[in-house]
XYZ file of C-alpha atoms in Angstrom:
668
model
C 56.263 213.456 121.302
C 56.911 211.245 124.358
C 57.583 208.133 122.279
C 60.025 209.941 120.005
C 62.001 211.322 122.931
C 62.163 207.951 124.619
C 63.366 206.444 121.351
C 66.172 209.012 121.218
C 67.178 208.091 124.760
C 67.244 204.383 123.908
C 69.312 204.990 120.782
C 71.751 207.085 122.797
C 72.174 204.253 125.274
C 73.416 201.939 122.530
C 75.887 204.570 121.285
C 74.150 205.942 118.180
C 76.068 209.197 117.595
C 73.387 210.580 115.286
C 70.936 210.709 118.122
C 72.787 212.703 120.715
C 70.235 214.670 122.683
C 72.404 217.781 122.941
C 75.644 218.980 121.394
C 77.778 222.096 121.619
C 77.562 224.755 118.880
C 80.831 223.506 117.351
C 79.612 219.908 117.486
C 82.556 218.635 119.548
C 80.900 218.156 122.948
C 77.895 215.870 123.381
C 75.599 215.460 126.377
C 73.188 212.541 126.437
C 70.331 212.734 128.931
C 68.875 209.319 129.627
C 65.560 208.269 131.142
C 65.660 204.516 131.651
C 63.012 202.680 133.654
C 62.112 205.962 135.322
C 65.680 206.746 136.353
C 67.370 209.904 135.153
C 71.043 210.013 134.162
C 73.431 211.684 131.739
C 76.809 211.258 130.103
C 79.241 213.625 128.372
C 81.646 213.109 125.468
C 84.317 215.280 123.837
C 84.598 214.180 120.203
C 84.871 210.397 120.531
C 86.214 210.400 124.093
C 83.828 209.618 126.921
C 84.450 212.151 129.698
C 81.583 211.479 132.127
C 80.088 207.991 132.119
C 76.422 207.386 132.839
C 75.783 209.375 136.023
C 72.602 209.454 138.091
C 70.574 212.540 138.953
C 68.051 213.112 141.717
C 67.256 214.210 145.277
C 66.176 213.118 148.688
C 63.499 215.436 150.105
C 62.601 215.456 153.781
C 58.870 215.760 153.153
C 58.534 213.683 149.976
C 61.203 210.999 150.078
C 63.542 209.959 147.292
C 63.281 211.485 143.821
C 65.579 209.019 142.084
C 63.291 206.801 140.018
C 59.692 206.751 138.880
C 60.104 209.781 136.575
C 58.112 210.170 133.377
C 58.833 212.634 130.605
C 56.144 215.273 130.104
C 57.787 217.476 127.480
C 61.067 218.654 126.053
C 62.155 222.098 124.940
C 65.249 222.936 122.911
C 66.685 226.439 122.595
C 69.846 228.120 121.359
C 71.720 231.162 122.605
C 74.319 233.263 120.825
C 74.809 236.621 122.525
C 77.618 239.052 123.163
C 77.875 241.065 126.344
C 80.360 243.507 127.815
C 81.658 243.088 131.346
C 82.038 246.083 133.648
C 85.621 244.927 134.237
C 87.908 242.170 132.951
C 89.744 239.930 132.651
C 87.817 239.776 129.387
C 85.592 242.783 128.662
C 83.907 241.344 125.541
C 82.248 237.993 126.109
C 80.402 235.599 123.828
C 77.748 233.427 125.451
C 76.870 230.666 123.017
C 75.244 227.358 123.870
C 72.555 224.845 122.968
C 70.029 223.997 125.667
C 67.704 221.101 126.379
C 65.040 221.309 129.059
C 63.268 218.139 130.144
C 59.995 218.529 132.022
C 59.485 215.530 134.283
C 56.935 214.202 136.713
C 57.764 212.021 139.673
C 54.772 209.712 139.657
C 54.811 208.548 143.287
C 55.025 212.020 144.854
C 53.305 213.898 142.036
C 56.149 216.457 142.004
C 57.069 218.172 138.770
C 60.783 218.739 138.241
C 62.737 220.065 135.267
C 66.308 219.280 134.309
C 68.103 221.819 132.114
C 71.333 221.034 130.255
C 73.499 223.487 128.354
C 76.288 222.486 125.990
C 78.994 225.069 125.327
C 82.086 224.744 123.175
C 84.056 224.474 126.409
C 81.857 222.238 128.513
C 78.484 221.179 129.829
C 76.354 222.517 132.668
C 73.088 221.336 134.194
C 70.679 222.374 136.894
C 67.350 221.342 138.379
C 64.154 223.384 138.557
C 61.157 222.908 140.842
C 58.469 225.064 139.226
C 55.557 226.467 141.195
C 52.886 223.775 141.442
C 49.999 222.580 143.526
C 50.999 220.364 146.420
C 54.559 221.659 146.689
C 55.363 224.810 148.595
C 58.185 224.869 151.141
C 60.396 221.792 151.199
C 63.774 220.614 152.485
C 66.509 218.940 150.487
C 68.303 216.377 152.629
C 70.583 215.248 149.777
C 71.290 216.233 146.213
C 72.311 213.102 144.337
C 74.033 214.509 141.272
C 76.791 212.158 140.157
C 79.935 212.648 138.096
C 81.253 209.243 137.007
C 84.837 209.805 135.927
C 86.275 207.728 133.096
C 89.458 205.955 134.165
C 91.664 207.333 136.918
C 93.009 210.665 135.659
C 95.544 212.810 137.469
C 93.758 215.379 139.613
C 94.467 218.545 141.591
C 92.263 219.151 144.605
C 91.909 220.330 148.175
C 90.244 218.389 150.947
C 86.587 219.220 151.526
C 86.098 221.680 154.346
C 82.787 223.365 155.117
C 84.575 226.452 156.465
C 87.758 227.074 154.503
C 89.502 226.871 151.122
C 92.840 227.898 152.643
C 94.684 224.678 151.823
C 97.506 223.404 149.658
C 96.602 221.336 146.622
C 97.146 217.608 146.287
C 98.227 216.096 142.982
C 97.000 212.488 142.909
C 95.026 210.005 140.837
C 91.361 210.907 141.158
C 90.737 207.689 143.118
C 92.629 209.272 146.030
C 90.510 212.441 145.977
C 88.004 210.997 148.402
C 86.185 214.197 149.379
C 86.957 217.551 147.783
C 85.991 221.176 147.579
C 85.378 222.347 144.046
C 86.830 223.223 141.613
C 88.648 219.930 141.142
C 90.779 219.750 138.001
C 91.691 216.561 136.140
C 93.849 215.584 133.168
C 92.945 212.433 131.244
C 95.403 210.061 129.609
C 94.622 211.661 126.240
C 95.455 215.146 127.562
C 91.937 216.507 128.014
C 91.565 218.851 130.978
C 88.331 218.694 132.945
C 87.156 220.803 135.879
C 84.091 220.164 138.069
C 82.575 223.161 139.830
C 79.316 225.110 140.091
C 77.959 228.415 138.811
C 75.428 230.980 140.025
C 75.344 229.754 143.628
C 72.358 231.548 145.176
C 69.893 230.584 147.941
C 71.462 227.143 148.125
C 74.248 225.350 149.961
C 77.755 225.110 148.579
C 78.605 221.802 146.921
C 81.477 219.506 147.784
C 82.105 216.231 145.951
C 82.520 212.856 147.599
C 83.631 209.586 145.972
C 81.068 206.827 146.329
C 82.252 203.780 148.226
C 82.661 200.385 146.648
C 82.136 201.243 143.011
C 84.324 200.090 140.149
C 84.051 203.559 138.600
C 85.409 206.692 140.277
C 82.077 208.412 140.841
C 81.719 211.671 142.700
C 78.359 212.514 144.230
C 77.387 215.978 145.409
C 77.634 216.507 149.154
C 75.999 219.782 150.138
C 77.184 221.776 153.133
C 74.547 221.322 155.866
C 72.686 223.699 158.132
C 73.220 223.322 161.878
C 70.146 221.059 162.024
C 71.509 218.751 159.306
C 69.268 219.975 156.504
C 71.066 220.742 153.256
C 68.742 223.259 151.563
C 65.585 224.965 152.807
C 63.574 226.247 149.882
C 60.201 226.462 148.164
C 58.733 225.737 144.755
C 59.605 228.211 142.055
C 63.334 227.648 142.621
C 66.267 226.316 140.697
C 69.590 224.960 141.845
C 72.990 226.366 140.929
C 74.515 225.059 137.709
C 76.719 221.992 138.018
C 79.612 222.628 135.630
C 81.928 220.337 133.669
C 84.516 222.480 131.909
C 86.418 220.612 129.183
C 89.438 221.760 127.181
C 92.221 220.334 125.058
C 94.903 222.027 127.164
C 95.459 223.491 130.594
C 95.825 226.981 129.094
C 92.438 226.738 127.363
C 90.857 225.662 130.639
C 91.910 228.964 132.230
C 90.507 230.937 129.287
C 87.023 229.411 129.612
C 84.186 231.864 130.328
C 81.500 229.216 130.775
C 81.020 229.731 134.509
C 80.567 233.500 134.303
C 78.285 233.065 131.261
C 75.982 230.835 133.315
C 75.145 233.763 135.579
C 72.388 236.300 134.968
C 73.124 239.683 133.351
C 74.094 242.656 135.496
C 71.404 243.867 137.909
C 73.040 247.200 138.716
C 71.738 249.934 136.420
C 74.509 252.513 136.913
C 77.896 250.836 137.169
C 80.022 253.946 136.622
C 81.268 253.849 140.228
C 82.639 250.299 139.897
C 86.309 250.576 138.962
C 89.277 248.195 139.215
C 92.135 249.414 141.366
C 95.560 248.585 142.682
C 95.757 248.913 146.434
C 98.120 248.739 149.370
C 97.394 248.009 152.986
C 98.279 248.507 156.585
C 98.111 244.755 156.842
C 101.357 242.874 156.181
C 103.004 244.272 159.295
C 100.376 242.553 161.431
C 100.985 239.212 159.728
C 104.765 239.325 160.074
C 104.458 240.485 163.681
C 105.865 244.023 163.508
C 102.475 245.701 164.037
C 99.183 244.778 165.684
C 95.502 245.081 164.885
C 94.886 245.836 168.558
C 95.503 249.313 169.936
C 98.823 249.718 171.753
C 102.494 250.508 171.190
C 102.656 248.571 167.916
C 99.243 249.504 166.574
C 99.493 249.780 162.777
C 96.338 251.760 162.036
C 97.299 255.095 163.477
C 96.411 258.383 161.842
C 100.066 259.226 161.230
C 100.948 255.845 159.699
C 97.883 255.860 157.471
C 98.657 259.304 156.116
C 102.194 258.146 155.339
C 100.774 255.252 153.283
C 98.374 257.620 151.533
C 101.286 259.854 150.516
C 103.189 256.920 149.024
C 100.118 255.591 147.214
C 99.366 259.012 145.730
C 102.946 259.437 144.528
C 103.138 255.947 142.985
C 99.873 255.498 141.092
C 98.286 253.197 143.683
C 94.570 253.897 143.720
C 93.520 252.392 147.049
C 94.554 251.757 150.642
C 92.970 249.291 153.062
C 93.528 249.951 156.755
C 93.036 246.971 159.039
C 92.706 247.552 162.754
C 91.220 251.055 162.242
C 88.278 250.386 164.537
C 87.689 249.628 168.187
C 86.889 246.073 169.244
C 89.958 244.115 168.161
C 90.705 243.281 171.780
C 87.416 241.338 171.757
C 87.940 239.668 168.351
C 85.946 236.443 168.011
C 83.389 237.410 170.648
C 79.776 238.132 169.790
C 79.201 241.798 168.885
C 82.909 242.664 169.158
C 82.723 245.306 166.417
C 80.229 248.011 165.551
C 82.112 248.950 162.305
C 81.601 252.625 163.102
C 83.741 253.492 166.132
C 87.410 254.244 165.333
C 90.338 253.236 167.514
C 91.476 255.947 169.899
C 94.597 256.732 167.850
C 92.832 256.757 164.465
C 91.058 259.908 163.278
C 88.754 258.437 160.641
C 87.304 261.735 159.447
C 90.755 263.286 159.058
C 92.178 260.255 157.252
C 89.203 260.011 154.886
C 89.453 263.705 154.008
C 93.208 263.429 153.442
C 92.797 260.388 151.193
C 90.198 262.222 149.124
C 92.456 265.251 148.837
C 95.282 263.042 147.598
C 93.076 261.103 145.166
C 93.449 257.785 146.996
C 90.455 255.508 147.641
C 90.266 254.629 151.332
C 89.131 251.007 151.568
C 87.096 250.285 154.682
C 87.749 247.035 156.550
C 84.924 245.165 158.273
C 86.198 242.147 160.163
C 83.267 240.299 161.699
C 85.081 237.503 163.507
C 82.417 235.270 161.951
C 79.560 237.221 163.545
C 77.329 237.230 160.490
C 74.090 237.808 162.349
C 75.563 240.780 164.197
C 76.985 242.222 160.994
C 73.625 242.094 159.242
C 72.124 244.201 162.019
C 74.843 246.830 161.587
C 75.287 246.916 157.806
C 73.077 249.920 157.127
C 74.745 252.120 159.727
C 78.233 250.976 158.684
C 77.553 251.461 154.970
C 75.962 254.847 155.636
C 79.223 255.894 157.290
C 81.136 254.767 154.183
C 78.779 256.753 152.004
C 79.168 259.825 154.229
C 82.968 259.589 153.947
C 82.845 258.919 150.189
C 84.333 255.446 150.689
C 83.294 253.098 147.893
C 85.341 249.956 148.566
C 85.146 247.543 151.446
C 87.077 244.469 152.557
C 85.045 242.071 154.662
C 86.368 239.284 156.868
C 84.827 236.260 158.581
C 87.799 234.695 160.368
C 86.616 232.299 163.045
C 83.515 230.258 163.680
C 80.210 231.523 162.359
C 77.540 233.104 164.510
C 74.891 231.641 164.698
C 76.971 228.779 166.087
C 76.668 225.540 164.167
C 76.409 227.198 160.779
C 79.264 226.888 158.309
C 80.983 229.438 156.079
C 79.839 227.542 152.978
C 76.313 226.536 153.989
C 73.060 228.060 152.773
C 72.847 230.466 155.696
C 76.137 232.096 154.721
C 75.482 231.922 150.977
C 72.389 234.023 151.628
C 74.361 236.285 153.984
C 77.076 237.016 151.425
C 74.365 237.742 148.861
C 72.712 240.194 151.238
C 76.064 241.923 151.760
C 76.770 242.411 148.057
C 73.216 243.591 147.290
C 73.148 246.015 150.235
C 76.600 247.283 149.296
C 75.358 247.954 145.755
C 72.597 250.147 147.161
C 75.253 252.255 148.899
C 77.654 252.301 145.926
C 80.245 250.036 147.582
C 82.565 247.446 146.006
C 83.281 244.255 147.972
C 86.478 242.274 148.547
C 85.389 239.318 150.696
C 87.722 237.230 152.841
C 86.801 233.853 154.335
C 84.083 233.865 151.655
C 81.820 231.500 149.836
C 83.606 230.239 146.724
C 83.351 232.247 143.489
C 80.801 230.940 140.993
C 80.678 233.734 138.408
C 78.356 236.070 140.314
C 80.506 239.014 139.216
C 78.465 239.167 136.006
C 75.236 239.777 137.916
C 76.734 241.837 140.733
C 79.937 243.435 139.393
C 80.490 245.230 142.695
C 81.495 241.755 143.949
C 85.040 242.501 142.860
C 87.213 239.813 144.330
C 87.504 237.412 147.204
C 90.092 235.403 149.065
C 89.006 231.751 149.354
C 92.559 230.505 148.932
C 95.670 229.816 150.951
C 97.107 233.245 150.246
C 100.225 235.309 150.781
C 99.749 235.768 154.525
C 100.507 232.072 155.108
C 104.134 232.859 154.265
C 104.287 235.187 157.272
C 103.328 232.769 160.026
C 103.517 229.178 158.776
C 105.708 226.884 156.694
C 104.397 228.916 153.769
C 103.197 228.177 150.264
C 105.558 226.145 148.071
C 106.501 227.461 144.596
C 104.071 225.028 142.952
C 101.092 226.508 144.820
C 100.848 229.747 142.869
C 101.105 227.945 139.515
C 98.324 225.565 140.589
C 95.813 228.251 141.599
C 95.080 229.510 138.032
C 94.015 226.010 136.974
C 91.937 225.278 140.089
C 90.564 227.884 142.501
C 90.801 230.741 139.986
C 88.564 228.929 137.480
C 85.674 230.123 139.646
C 86.674 233.787 139.558
C 89.123 236.470 140.730
C 91.360 235.738 143.700
C 92.688 238.189 146.286
C 95.917 236.264 146.838
C 97.744 239.559 147.585
C 101.097 239.181 145.765
C 103.789 241.846 145.628
C 106.030 241.067 148.600
C 109.652 242.224 148.098
C 111.243 241.371 151.468
C 111.062 237.673 150.714
C 113.269 236.458 153.558
C 111.491 238.742 156.084
C 114.848 240.112 157.197
C 114.354 243.871 156.951
C 112.487 244.100 160.255
C 113.640 240.871 161.871
C 114.485 242.560 165.169
C 110.985 244.034 165.436
C 109.005 240.867 164.783
C 106.913 239.248 167.484
C 105.747 235.647 167.207
C 101.961 235.563 167.366
C 100.788 232.660 165.209
C 103.809 230.381 164.872
C 106.344 228.786 167.180
C 109.419 229.776 165.159
C 109.300 232.963 163.077
C 112.899 232.400 161.960
C 111.655 229.789 159.476
C 108.979 231.963 157.888
C 109.574 233.425 154.434
C 108.039 233.763 150.953
C 108.876 230.894 148.598
C 109.366 232.752 145.311
C 111.826 235.058 143.648
C 111.111 238.769 143.493
C 110.533 238.594 139.730
C 107.875 235.939 140.334
C 106.110 238.255 142.771
C 105.777 240.762 139.924
C 104.624 238.024 137.544
C 101.917 236.931 140.000
C 100.574 240.479 139.889
C 99.478 239.558 136.337
C 98.844 235.822 136.631
C 96.652 235.771 139.755
C 93.853 237.944 138.443
C 91.990 240.346 140.675
C 90.303 243.645 139.702
C 91.414 244.832 143.135
C 95.068 243.798 143.064
C 97.185 244.303 146.145
C 100.819 245.317 146.531
C 101.095 243.455 149.801
C 104.398 244.483 151.419
C 104.902 247.206 153.998
C 105.550 250.617 152.481
C 109.166 250.851 153.683
C 110.104 247.905 151.464
C 108.839 249.749 148.377
C 110.409 253.162 148.893
C 113.063 253.780 146.197
C 112.881 250.140 145.040
C 113.428 250.005 141.246
C 111.230 246.927 140.800
C 108.226 248.762 142.208
C 108.006 250.627 138.896
C 106.327 247.561 137.385
C 103.486 247.769 139.937
C 103.287 251.559 139.841
C 103.001 251.636 136.040
C 100.655 248.652 135.678
C 97.107 249.343 134.498
C 95.013 246.412 135.722
C 91.705 247.411 134.128
C 92.173 244.653 131.558
C 90.274 244.373 128.278
C 91.571 241.023 127.072
C 93.419 237.980 128.406
C 95.505 235.320 126.654
C 96.977 232.300 128.416
C 100.030 231.610 126.287
C 101.075 228.303 127.855
C 100.871 226.325 131.053
C 100.653 223.021 132.841
C 98.889 222.551 136.166
C 101.276 222.962 139.085
C 104.268 223.454 136.800
C 104.218 226.798 134.983
C 102.000 229.370 133.316
C 102.406 232.437 131.103
C 99.544 234.952 130.971
C 99.215 238.089 128.839
C 96.634 240.767 129.622
C 95.815 243.820 127.517
C 94.639 247.268 128.589
C 94.001 249.489 125.573
C 97.086 249.181 123.346
C 99.414 247.912 126.064
C 100.113 244.477 127.496
C 101.359 242.969 130.727
C 102.863 239.481 130.707
C 103.526 237.287 133.712
C 105.309 233.943 133.564
C 106.031 231.752 136.582
C 107.299 228.285 137.386
C 107.276 225.815 140.262
C 110.391 224.466 141.976
C 111.932 223.682 138.569
C 113.905 226.227 136.532
C 112.590 226.590 132.969
C 113.314 228.144 129.629
C 110.054 229.406 128.139
C 109.593 230.846 124.670
C 106.601 232.956 123.679
C 105.546 234.507 120.405
C 104.166 238.028 120.415
C 101.556 237.306 117.759
C 98.898 239.076 119.835
C 100.501 242.504 119.330
C 98.982 244.801 116.744
C 100.648 244.532 113.367
C 102.802 247.338 111.968
C 103.259 248.913 115.394
C 106.382 249.223 117.531
C 106.352 248.540 121.261
C 108.801 248.981 124.105
C 109.129 245.970 126.399
C 110.440 246.436 129.936
C 111.492 243.054 131.291
C 111.849 242.194 134.991
C 113.697 238.877 135.115
C 115.396 236.540 137.562
C 119.096 237.276 137.727
C 121.392 234.457 136.665
C 122.293 232.369 139.703
C 119.177 233.297 141.691
C 116.367 230.974 142.746
C 113.661 230.906 145.374
C 115.968 229.368 147.993
C 119.160 231.283 147.258
C 119.351 234.956 146.354
C 115.613 235.189 145.627
C 115.632 238.990 145.543
C 118.182 239.236 142.734
C 116.658 240.463 139.478
C 117.438 242.419 136.328
C 115.567 245.127 134.416
C 116.087 245.480 130.674
C 114.345 247.160 127.758
C 113.976 246.258 124.095
C 111.830 247.166 121.109
C 109.395 244.439 120.020
C 106.729 244.003 117.359
C 104.047 241.582 116.230
C 105.411 238.091 115.663
C 108.641 238.531 117.627
C 109.736 235.715 119.913
C 110.896 236.222 123.484
C 112.967 233.696 125.400
C 112.563 233.711 129.160
C 114.808 232.023 131.687
C 112.857 231.355 134.862
C 114.827 230.453 137.975
C 113.604 227.686 140.246
C 110.562 229.136 141.987
C 110.965 232.159 139.767
C 109.219 234.166 137.122
C 109.338 237.058 134.728
C 107.161 240.143 134.339
C 107.024 242.188 131.158
C 105.368 245.511 130.444
C 104.801 246.119 126.709
C 103.874 249.688 125.778
C 102.941 250.836 122.273
C 105.304 253.562 121.072
């Protein structure tokens, strides 16, 4: 057995296609795992194109030294998987998980450590992880470096954000990959042939988050994993019987297909919650935007937003306009001590907020009150209070919760994306499941498909979102048409679209500068029609209509949000190019929502409605940029029109610069 496997590895090294160690079910993607002179490496091809050149694998362990050479092959196991499973919520309810797997059982001769490497080949990419099985002589150990490499062929165009152990709230660079020196994942690339490749990770549990760093001095652009450290410099503290997260290489022929990939969510374990009937997607509003634009405050006082009266006014509007949820930030005492240790107890309301009364009123009106737990980064304090805080939610029949970790992490020295916080976020979602609570996490660990295993992990921020338009130079039009091809490949994003007062002029006299030197320059860099389109494009099962309620009252365009059903069954990405434009169609039952958006360039986009059911008539309501509008001039000008459509019809859309179009298609 050992000789035959080694022969296969040798043949693969000299390019014998017939002896690929592992290939995808459709035969188009090939992964070759190589063991040469005791060193472990791999490479990946799509058809005849080399995507990842020979790339090393291994570790440095604090107690046992380097595990980079001296490996021998003990055994190999090959398996296949072809299963279908149904998600609790979209964007795709029915999923097919099909792959071929190779597991190599290895022994590191010098240390005597047994280690497995598992590769899976899907039709849309390759994933691998390491396993340290239980064994004599290895119990607790510390990883000081994971040495997984990704040797990129050529110098493809790439879209990336700078590595940061605490935040993903950054704008994306578009550069040759050689300039992407140190990045947070996902990083997306386009080769000269047009292949689209994304590097990320899946099923991140009990491990540190991975960044990628280009090796110095090499002729090949080779990323190596750089794990987020603990305060003491260790990367991962673990024990035998563990496995790492999956390292993922998603590969597609087009940018649109990249967005449609389900590989990352498929790499996660099946759902661990027995009764999921309480987990439901929802649209929500918030007492939130006023704080960001400086017309209200989180802190109690004359401009406090979270008063009983104001909250009940929002509840009334939500109930009358088919908005299922309302988050109230600043509801609790302690905001005057934000950032300090133990600032919040997550139980005591502000003096002008009657929590019991508000919760009862929301229930009476059929609106889900969403609790807000801002920790100021005090993770250790929050863990001590979770049971009492979640018991209060359960008592008030509150089943959704927005968490926040703005600021440095307590214990000091730990990072948002290190192992300590990965384990903390996992504890939050598991404890919340015990209390029947859905989570929307802000300042989170990045999404890695955990929603399959824990579907109460609904959505998370982890992006430079809408609020940056309120108190900074804002997000350029290209930003929101980059996110679907980058950050959103990991999972849903709580970007919070839906702002209508784009120039922030309606309450200009009431604004107070709190996080910027010049509020006169703040604004949202889209058209109004694009804000509606982003409601579809930037997927979240908890999707926010982000503006203050006064800007929605009697606004005709709000009908698109009010009528939208976001519990999607199916998603199609109809077209798109990274950072340029995208058109996404999502189905709920017999009806569809379509969102199309562009960057700073105006575009004419044509789509074919070949996804509609045949022999059925539909009514399309189209919210479009008005002629002469763009994101800089007259951004709030739009038109609403209706027409009958059917299967196979073509629609032509004119998108203004920084604009978009939103379409609701209802079966007659």
